[in-house]
Amino acid sequence: MGNMIILGTQWGDEGKGKLVDLLADKFDIIARFQGGHNAGHTIQIRDRKFVLKLIPSGILRPGKIAVIGNGMVIDPIALFEEIDQLTGAGIDVKRQLRISNRAHILFPGHRAMEARLHIGTTKRGIGPCYEDKAGRRGLRVADLLDSDTFTENFEILAREHDTLLRAFCIQPEYSVAETTAIYRELAERMRPMVADTALLLNRAIRDGKQVLFEGAQATMLDLDHGTYPFVTSSSASAGGACVGTGVAPTLIHSIVGVAKAYITRVGGGPFPTESLGAEGDELRRRGNEFGSVTGRPRRCGWFDAPLLRYTGMVNNLDTLVITKLDILDHLDRIPVCTTYRVGDELLDAMPAISNGLSRVEPAYECLPGWQTDTSQVRSWDDLPAAARSYLDFLENQVGVEVGCVSMGPERDQTLIRPGSKFEKLGLKSWA
């Protein structure tokens, strides 16, 4: 199968976690390359539900190595909350998890500073932590583990945070001395799992092992290619996998995109195909569209083919996985946005500024629904004809094959299209 990147192609929450969990059994290492605990992957395994925010979803597969790459930012408190939950579920986290010594550490000052932002962020301090990284004043895991210098370096950083917070009239609510003691204790718990993960990954690939790169958020939240400034603070597109792990682009063999059969967005920012009426509310209800990290209701709307054409280009997708097809089962007609217009002008490129995207008028084609329960379908050929026609239409509009479809949270509610590139990667349906 080679080394594969899995990433979101919309605004996140597409179901990447389930796909990573399904595919992880075929790989030796699962590596996450960007973001922090602002992204949640939800995996349902029979009667158990796991919400993973920092640790790659592949940790749920016994014997697999899960890597937190150098491109991530880590809140040690959040990390160990997650580790403790997984350990309580019988998962050998200490044996399976490796943490990059070059990943940046998130501190209470970062969380306090994010309170001033009003663009729909999760307020977990991710953006300010990346600001410190770009400003070359941040502290990394290696700094946290250096017991001789950590206290001094953290005090310097905390003074800078204090100055900024007071400038924004924000009163710091943490003690530098108490935070230092807590983080030094967490450093010792973390130490056995820390490694030079770029070296680990490259050696593994050299030795014939296969790596699955797990993306968080999605391309339209990418710092460079998304709907700026309503984006995340890292590179959530395929290029970020290489930067965020230290693995060269020439060692990537396939790129798989994940998209919902409709589309959702959390927080602020433009959303051309948003459905603000009863149909959008029904999509939210049927799809349980509430953030796995924040619990915030997601904005819901119709599949946006121009957006997928753009993210397909940016990532050079090999194949596309469509999730939550069953959420559309009740509809007698399903709108799909096929073009963007501004006045009489037909757009052939994604607007660079959010105001530009806010002004577009989506043009829709309505496809017939199937009004049949697809959640129990276990063969591609047994999908309703109208459902297969819907998937064919999306494929033709986007220009990337639909190689896999998901109709529910369970592992066996996933079908691989016969003859697809997805199948040729050596994968089979899980029914």
Coordinates of C-alpha atoms in Angstrom, one line a residue:
M1 CA 0.0 0.0 0.0
G2 CA 2.9 2.4 0.6
N3 CA 2.6 5.5 2.7
M4 CA -0.8 7.2 2.7
I5 CA -2.1 10.6 3.8
I6 CA -5.8 10.9 5.0
L7 CA -7.2 14.4 5.3
G8 CA -10.4 16.3 5.3
T9 CA -11.6 18.1 2.2
Q10 CA -14.2 20.4 3.6
W11 CA -14.3 22.3 6.9
G12 CA -13.6 19.3 9.2
D13 CA -15.7 16.8 11.0
E14 CA -15.9 14.6 7.8
G15 CA -15.3 11.3 9.6
K16 CA -11.5 11.0 9.2
G17 CA -11.2 9.3 12.6
K18 CA -13.3 6.3 11.5
L19 CA -11.4 5.9 8.3
V20 CA -8.1 6.0 10.0
D21 CA -9.3 3.4 12.5
L22 CA -10.4 1.2 9.6
L23 CA -7.2 1.5 7.7
A24 CA -4.8 1.5 10.6
D25 CA -4.7 -2.3 10.7
K26 CA -3.0 -2.2 7.2
F27 CA -0.2 0.1 8.4
D28 CA 2.7 -0.2 10.9
I29 CA 2.7 3.4 12.1
I30 CA 0.0 6.1 12.3
A31 CA 1.3 9.7 12.5
R32 CA -0.6 12.9 13.1
F33 CA 1.1 16.0 11.8
Q34 CA -0.7 19.2 12.8
G35 CA -3.1 20.9 15.2
G36 CA -3.6 20.3 18.8
H37 CA -6.5 19.3 21.1
N38 CA -8.8 21.6 19.2
A39 CA -9.6 18.7 16.8
G40 CA -11.6 15.6 17.9
H41 CA -11.8 12.3 16.1
T42 CA -14.7 10.2 17.2
I43 CA -14.5 6.4 16.7
Q44 CA -17.4 4.0 17.5
I45 CA -16.4 0.4 18.2
R46 CA -19.5 -1.6 19.0
D47 CA -20.8 -0.1 22.3
R48 CA -17.7 2.0 23.0
K49 CA -17.1 5.5 21.8
F50 CA -13.7 7.1 21.8
V51 CA -13.1 10.9 21.2
L52 CA -9.4 11.4 20.5
K53 CA -8.0 15.0 20.4
L54 CA -4.2 14.7 20.3
I55 CA -3.4 11.0 20.0
P56 CA -3.8 9.5 16.5
S57 CA -6.8 7.2 16.0
G58 CA -4.5 4.3 15.2
I59 CA -3.8 3.9 18.9
L60 CA -7.0 1.8 19.1
R61 CA -5.3 -0.9 17.0
P62 CA -3.2 -3.2 19.3
G63 CA 0.5 -3.3 18.4
K64 CA 0.4 -0.2 16.1
I65 CA 2.7 2.7 16.8
A66 CA 1.0 6.1 17.1
V67 CA 3.1 9.2 16.5
I68 CA 2.4 12.8 17.6
G69 CA 4.5 14.7 15.0
N70 CA 6.7 17.8 15.3
G71 CA 4.0 19.9 13.6
M72 CA 1.6 19.5 16.5
V73 CA 1.2 21.7 19.6
I74 CA 0.7 19.8 22.9
D75 CA -1.1 20.7 26.0
P76 CA 0.4 18.2 28.4
I77 CA -2.6 18.4 30.8
A78 CA -5.0 17.5 27.9
L79 CA -2.6 14.8 26.7
F80 CA -2.5 13.0 29.9
E81 CA -6.3 13.2 30.4
E82 CA -6.5 11.4 27.1
I83 CA -3.8 8.9 28.0
D84 CA -5.5 8.1 31.3
Q85 CA -8.8 7.5 29.5
L86 CA -7.3 5.2 27.0
T87 CA -5.2 3.3 29.6
G88 CA -8.4 2.8 31.6
A89 CA -9.9 1.2 28.5
G90 CA -7.1 -1.3 28.4
I91 CA -4.9 0.3 25.7
D92 CA -1.2 0.1 26.2
V93 CA -0.5 3.8 25.4
K94 CA 3.0 4.0 26.9
R95 CA 4.1 1.1 24.6
Q96 CA 2.3 2.4 21.5
L97 CA 2.7 6.2 21.6
R98 CA 5.7 8.2 20.5
I99 CA 5.8 12.0 20.9
S100 CA 8.1 14.3 18.9
N101 CA 10.8 16.1 20.9
R102 CA 10.3 19.0 18.4
A103 CA 6.5 19.5 19.0
H104 CA 5.7 22.7 20.7
I105 CA 4.2 22.9 24.2
L106 CA 1.0 24.8 25.0
F107 CA 0.8 26.7 28.3
P108 CA -1.9 28.5 30.3
G109 CA -0.9 31.8 28.9
H110 CA -1.7 30.6 25.4
R111 CA -5.2 29.7 26.5
A112 CA -5.7 33.1 28.1
M113 CA -4.5 35.0 25.0
E114 CA -6.9 33.2 22.7
A115 CA -9.8 34.7 24.7
R116 CA -9.3 37.9 22.7
L117 CA -10.1 36.2 19.3
H118 CA -13.6 36.2 17.9
I119 CA -13.4 34.1 14.8
G120 CA -15.0 30.9 16.1
T121 CA -11.8 29.3 17.5
T122 CA -12.1 26.6 20.3
K123 CA -10.3 29.0 22.8
R124 CA -7.8 26.2 23.7
G125 CA -4.7 28.3 23.0
I126 CA -3.7 26.6 19.8
G127 CA -3.3 29.8 17.7
P128 CA -1.2 31.7 20.3
C129 CA 1.0 28.6 20.7
Y130 CA 1.7 28.6 16.9
E131 CA 2.3 32.4 17.1
D132 CA 5.1 31.7 19.7
K133 CA 6.4 29.0 17.4
A134 CA 6.6 31.3 14.4
G135 CA 8.0 34.1 16.6
R136 CA 10.8 31.7 17.7
R137 CA 10.1 32.2 21.4
G138 CA 8.1 29.0 22.0
L139 CA 9.2 26.0 24.0
R140 CA 9.3 22.5 22.6
V141 CA 9.0 19.1 24.2
A142 CA 12.8 18.9 24.3
D143 CA 12.9 22.1 26.3
L144 CA 10.2 20.8 28.7
L145 CA 12.4 17.7 29.3
D146 CA 15.5 19.7 29.9
S147 CA 15.3 20.0 33.7
D148 CA 18.4 22.3 33.9
T149 CA 16.9 25.1 31.7
F150 CA 13.1 24.7 31.6
T151 CA 12.3 26.8 34.7
E152 CA 14.3 29.8 33.5
N153 CA 13.0 29.5 29.9
F154 CA 9.4 29.2 31.0
E155 CA 9.7 32.2 33.3
I156 CA 10.9 34.3 30.4
L157 CA 8.0 33.1 28.2
A158 CA 5.5 33.7 31.0
R159 CA 6.7 37.3 31.4
E160 CA 6.1 37.9 27.7
H161 CA 2.6 36.4 28.0
D162 CA 1.9 38.5 31.0
T163 CA 2.9 41.7 29.1
L164 CA 0.6 40.8 26.2
L165 CA -2.3 39.8 28.4
R166 CA -2.2 43.1 30.4
A167 CA -2.0 45.0 27.1
F168 CA -5.3 43.3 26.1
C169 CA -6.7 44.0 29.6
I170 CA -6.7 40.3 30.4
Q171 CA -5.8 39.3 34.0
P172 CA -3.6 36.2 34.1
E173 CA -5.3 33.5 36.2
Y174 CA -2.4 31.2 36.7
S175 CA 0.7 31.0 38.9
V176 CA 4.0 30.7 37.2
A177 CA 5.5 28.8 40.1
E178 CA 2.6 26.3 40.3
T179 CA 2.5 25.9 36.5
T180 CA 6.3 25.2 36.5
A181 CA 5.9 22.5 39.1
I182 CA 2.9 20.9 37.3
Y183 CA 4.7 20.9 33.9
R184 CA 7.9 19.5 35.4
E185 CA 5.9 16.6 36.8
L186 CA 4.2 16.0 33.5
A187 CA 7.5 16.1 31.7
E188 CA 8.7 13.1 33.7
R189 CA 5.5 11.2 32.8
M190 CA 6.0 12.1 29.2
R191 CA 9.7 11.3 29.0
P192 CA 9.5 7.6 28.2
M193 CA 7.3 8.3 25.2
V194 CA 9.4 11.1 23.7
A195 CA 11.5 10.4 20.6
D196 CA 13.0 12.0 17.5
T197 CA 10.0 11.0 15.5
A198 CA 11.4 12.2 12.2
L199 CA 14.2 9.8 12.6
L200 CA 11.8 7.0 13.8
L201 CA 9.5 7.5 10.8
N202 CA 12.3 7.6 8.2
R203 CA 14.1 4.6 9.6
A204 CA 10.8 2.7 9.6
I205 CA 10.1 3.6 6.0
R206 CA 13.7 2.6 5.0
D207 CA 13.1 -0.8 6.7
G208 CA 9.9 -1.4 4.6
K209 CA 7.3 -0.3 7.1
Q210 CA 4.2 1.6 6.0
V211 CA 3.0 4.9 7.5
L212 CA -0.5 6.3 7.6
F213 CA -0.5 10.1 8.0
E214 CA -3.6 11.3 9.9
G215 CA -4.8 14.9 9.2
A216 CA -6.9 16.9 11.6
Q217 CA -9.3 19.8 10.7
A218 CA -9.5 20.1 6.9
T219 CA -8.2 21.8 3.8
M220 CA -10.7 24.7 4.0
L221 CA -9.3 25.4 7.5
D222 CA -5.7 25.3 6.2
L223 CA -3.7 28.5 7.2
D224 CA -2.7 29.1 3.6
H225 CA -5.4 27.6 1.5
G226 CA -8.5 27.9 3.6
T227 CA -11.1 30.7 4.2
Y228 CA -8.6 33.0 5.9
P229 CA -8.8 34.4 8.5
F230 CA -11.5 31.9 9.6
V231 CA -9.0 29.0 9.6
T232 CA -6.9 27.0 12.0
S233 CA -3.2 27.9 12.7
S234 CA -1.5 25.0 10.9
S235 CA -1.2 23.3 7.5
A236 CA -4.1 21.0 7.3
S237 CA -3.6 20.1 3.6
A238 CA -1.4 17.3 2.2
G239 CA 1.8 19.4 2.2
G240 CA 1.5 19.7 6.0
A241 CA 2.1 16.0 6.4
C242 CA 5.7 16.3 5.2
V243 CA 6.5 19.5 7.2
G244 CA 4.8 18.2 10.3
T245 CA 6.6 14.8 10.4
G246 CA 9.9 15.3 8.7
V247 CA 9.1 12.8 5.9
A248 CA 9.9 13.9 2.4
P249 CA 7.1 14.3 -0.3
T250 CA 8.7 11.6 -2.5
L251 CA 8.0 9.0 0.2
I252 CA 4.2 9.6 0.0
H253 CA 2.4 7.1 -2.3
S254 CA -1.3 8.0 -2.0
I255 CA -3.5 10.8 -0.8
V256 CA -7.1 10.0 0.3
G257 CA -9.7 12.8 0.9
V258 CA -12.7 12.5 3.2
A259 CA -15.9 14.4 2.6
K260 CA -19.4 14.2 3.9
A261 CA -22.3 13.6 1.6
Y262 CA -23.4 17.1 2.6
I263 CA -21.2 19.7 4.4
T264 CA -20.8 21.3 7.8
R265 CA -18.9 24.1 9.4
V266 CA -18.2 25.1 13.0
G267 CA -17.7 28.7 14.0
G268 CA -17.6 31.8 11.9
G269 CA -16.6 32.2 8.3
P270 CA -18.3 32.0 4.8
F271 CA -20.4 29.0 4.0
P272 CA -22.0 29.4 0.5
T273 CA -24.2 26.3 0.6
E274 CA -25.4 26.7 4.2
S275 CA -29.0 25.7 4.7
L276 CA -30.5 28.1 7.3
G277 CA -34.0 26.7 7.4
A278 CA -35.8 23.5 8.5
E279 CA -33.8 21.3 6.1
G280 CA -30.5 22.4 7.7
D281 CA -31.9 21.8 11.2
E282 CA -33.0 18.3 10.1
L283 CA -29.5 17.5 8.8
R284 CA -28.0 18.6 12.1
R285 CA -30.5 16.5 14.1
R286 CA -30.1 13.4 11.9
G287 CA -26.3 13.7 11.6
N288 CA -25.8 14.6 15.3
E289 CA -23.8 17.5 14.1
F290 CA -22.3 18.8 17.3
G291 CA -18.6 19.4 17.8
S292 CA -16.8 16.4 19.4
V293 CA -14.5 18.7 21.3
T294 CA -16.6 21.8 22.0
G295 CA -20.2 20.5 21.7
R296 CA -21.0 23.4 19.5
P297 CA -23.8 22.9 17.0
R298 CA -22.4 22.7 13.5
R299 CA -23.8 24.7 10.6
C300 CA -25.2 22.4 7.9
G301 CA -25.7 22.7 4.2
W302 CA -25.5 21.0 0.8
F303 CA -22.6 19.3 -0.9
D304 CA -20.3 22.0 -2.5
A305 CA -18.7 20.6 -5.7
P306 CA -16.6 23.8 -6.5
L307 CA -15.1 23.6 -3.0
L308 CA -14.2 20.0 -3.5
R309 CA -12.7 20.7 -6.9
Y310 CA -10.5 23.2 -5.2
T311 CA -9.4 21.0 -2.3
G312 CA -9.0 18.1 -4.7
M313 CA -6.5 20.2 -6.7
V314 CA -4.6 21.5 -3.7
N315 CA -4.1 18.0 -2.4
N316 CA -4.0 16.1 -5.7
L317 CA -6.3 13.5 -4.3
D318 CA -6.2 9.9 -5.5
T319 CA -9.6 8.9 -4.2
L320 CA -12.4 10.3 -2.2
V321 CA -14.4 8.7 0.7
I322 CA -17.9 10.0 1.2
T323 CA -19.3 9.6 4.7
K324 CA -22.7 9.9 6.3
L325 CA -24.6 9.0 3.2
D326 CA -27.4 7.6 5.4
I327 CA -28.1 11.1 6.8
L328 CA -29.7 11.9 3.4
D329 CA -31.9 8.8 3.4
H330 CA -35.1 10.8 4.2
L331 CA -34.9 13.3 1.3
D332 CA -36.9 13.1 -1.9
R333 CA -34.6 15.7 -3.5
I334 CA -31.0 16.5 -2.8
P335 CA -29.5 19.8 -3.9
V336 CA -25.8 19.8 -5.0
C337 CA -23.9 23.1 -5.6
T338 CA -22.3 22.8 -9.0
T339 CA -21.0 26.3 -9.7
Y340 CA -20.3 29.6 -8.1
R341 CA -21.5 32.9 -9.5
V342 CA -21.0 36.6 -8.6
G343 CA -23.7 38.5 -10.5
D344 CA -23.4 37.3 -14.1
E345 CA -19.8 36.1 -13.7
L346 CA -19.1 32.4 -13.4
L347 CA -16.2 31.8 -11.1
D348 CA -13.5 29.2 -12.1
A349 CA -11.3 29.7 -9.0
M350 CA -11.8 29.9 -5.2
P351 CA -12.0 33.5 -4.0
A352 CA -8.9 34.4 -1.9
I353 CA -10.7 36.5 0.7
S354 CA -13.6 35.5 2.9
N355 CA -15.7 38.4 1.7
G356 CA -15.3 37.2 -1.8
L357 CA -16.6 33.8 -0.9
S358 CA -19.5 35.3 1.1
R359 CA -20.7 37.1 -2.0
V360 CA -20.9 34.0 -4.3
E361 CA -24.3 32.7 -5.3
P362 CA -24.3 28.9 -5.4
A363 CA -26.1 27.3 -8.4
Y364 CA -27.7 24.0 -7.6
E365 CA -28.8 20.9 -9.4
C366 CA -31.3 18.7 -7.5
L367 CA -31.0 15.0 -7.7
P368 CA -33.7 12.5 -6.7
G369 CA -33.4 11.0 -3.3
W370 CA -33.7 7.3 -2.5
Q371 CA -35.9 7.4 0.7
T372 CA -34.6 4.1 1.8
D373 CA -32.5 3.1 4.9
T374 CA -28.9 2.6 3.7
S375 CA -27.4 2.0 7.2
Q376 CA -27.8 -1.7 6.8
V377 CA -26.4 -2.0 3.3
R378 CA -23.3 -4.2 3.2
S379 CA -22.6 -4.4 -0.6
W380 CA -22.0 -1.6 -3.1
D381 CA -24.4 -3.2 -5.5
D382 CA -27.1 -3.3 -2.9
L383 CA -27.1 0.5 -2.5
P384 CA -30.3 2.1 -3.9
A385 CA -29.9 3.0 -7.6
A386 CA -30.5 6.7 -6.7
A387 CA -27.8 6.6 -4.1
R388 CA -25.3 5.2 -6.5
S389 CA -26.4 7.9 -9.0
Y390 CA -25.8 10.5 -6.4
L391 CA -22.3 9.3 -5.7
D392 CA -21.6 9.1 -9.5
F393 CA -22.7 12.7 -9.8
L394 CA -20.4 13.9 -7.1
E395 CA -17.5 12.0 -8.6
N396 CA -18.1 13.6 -12.0
Q397 CA -18.5 17.1 -10.6
V398 CA -15.4 16.9 -8.4
G399 CA -13.2 15.0 -10.9
V400 CA -12.0 12.5 -8.3
E401 CA -13.2 9.0 -8.0
V402 CA -15.5 8.1 -5.1
G403 CA -13.8 4.9 -3.9
C404 CA -15.5 4.4 -0.6
V405 CA -18.7 5.3 1.2
S406 CA -19.7 5.2 4.8
M407 CA -23.3 4.9 6.1
G408 CA -22.9 5.0 9.9
P409 CA -20.3 5.0 12.7
E410 CA -19.6 1.3 12.9
R411 CA -16.6 -0.3 11.2
D412 CA -18.8 -2.6 9.1
Q413 CA -20.9 0.3 7.8
T414 CA -18.3 1.1 5.2
L415 CA -18.2 0.0 1.5
I416 CA -15.4 0.0 -1.0
R417 CA -16.4 0.5 -4.6
P418 CA -15.4 -2.4 -6.8
G419 CA -12.6 -1.5 -9.3
S420 CA -11.7 1.7 -7.6
K421 CA -8.2 3.0 -6.7
F422 CA -9.2 2.5 -3.1
E423 CA -9.8 -1.2 -3.8
K424 CA -6.5 -1.4 -5.8
L425 CA -4.7 -0.2 -2.7
G426 CA -5.4 -3.7 -1.4
L427 CA -8.4 -2.8 0.7
K428 CA -11.7 -4.7 1.1
S429 CA -15.1 -3.8 2.5
W430 CA -15.4 -4.4 6.3
A431 CA -18.9 -6.0 6.2

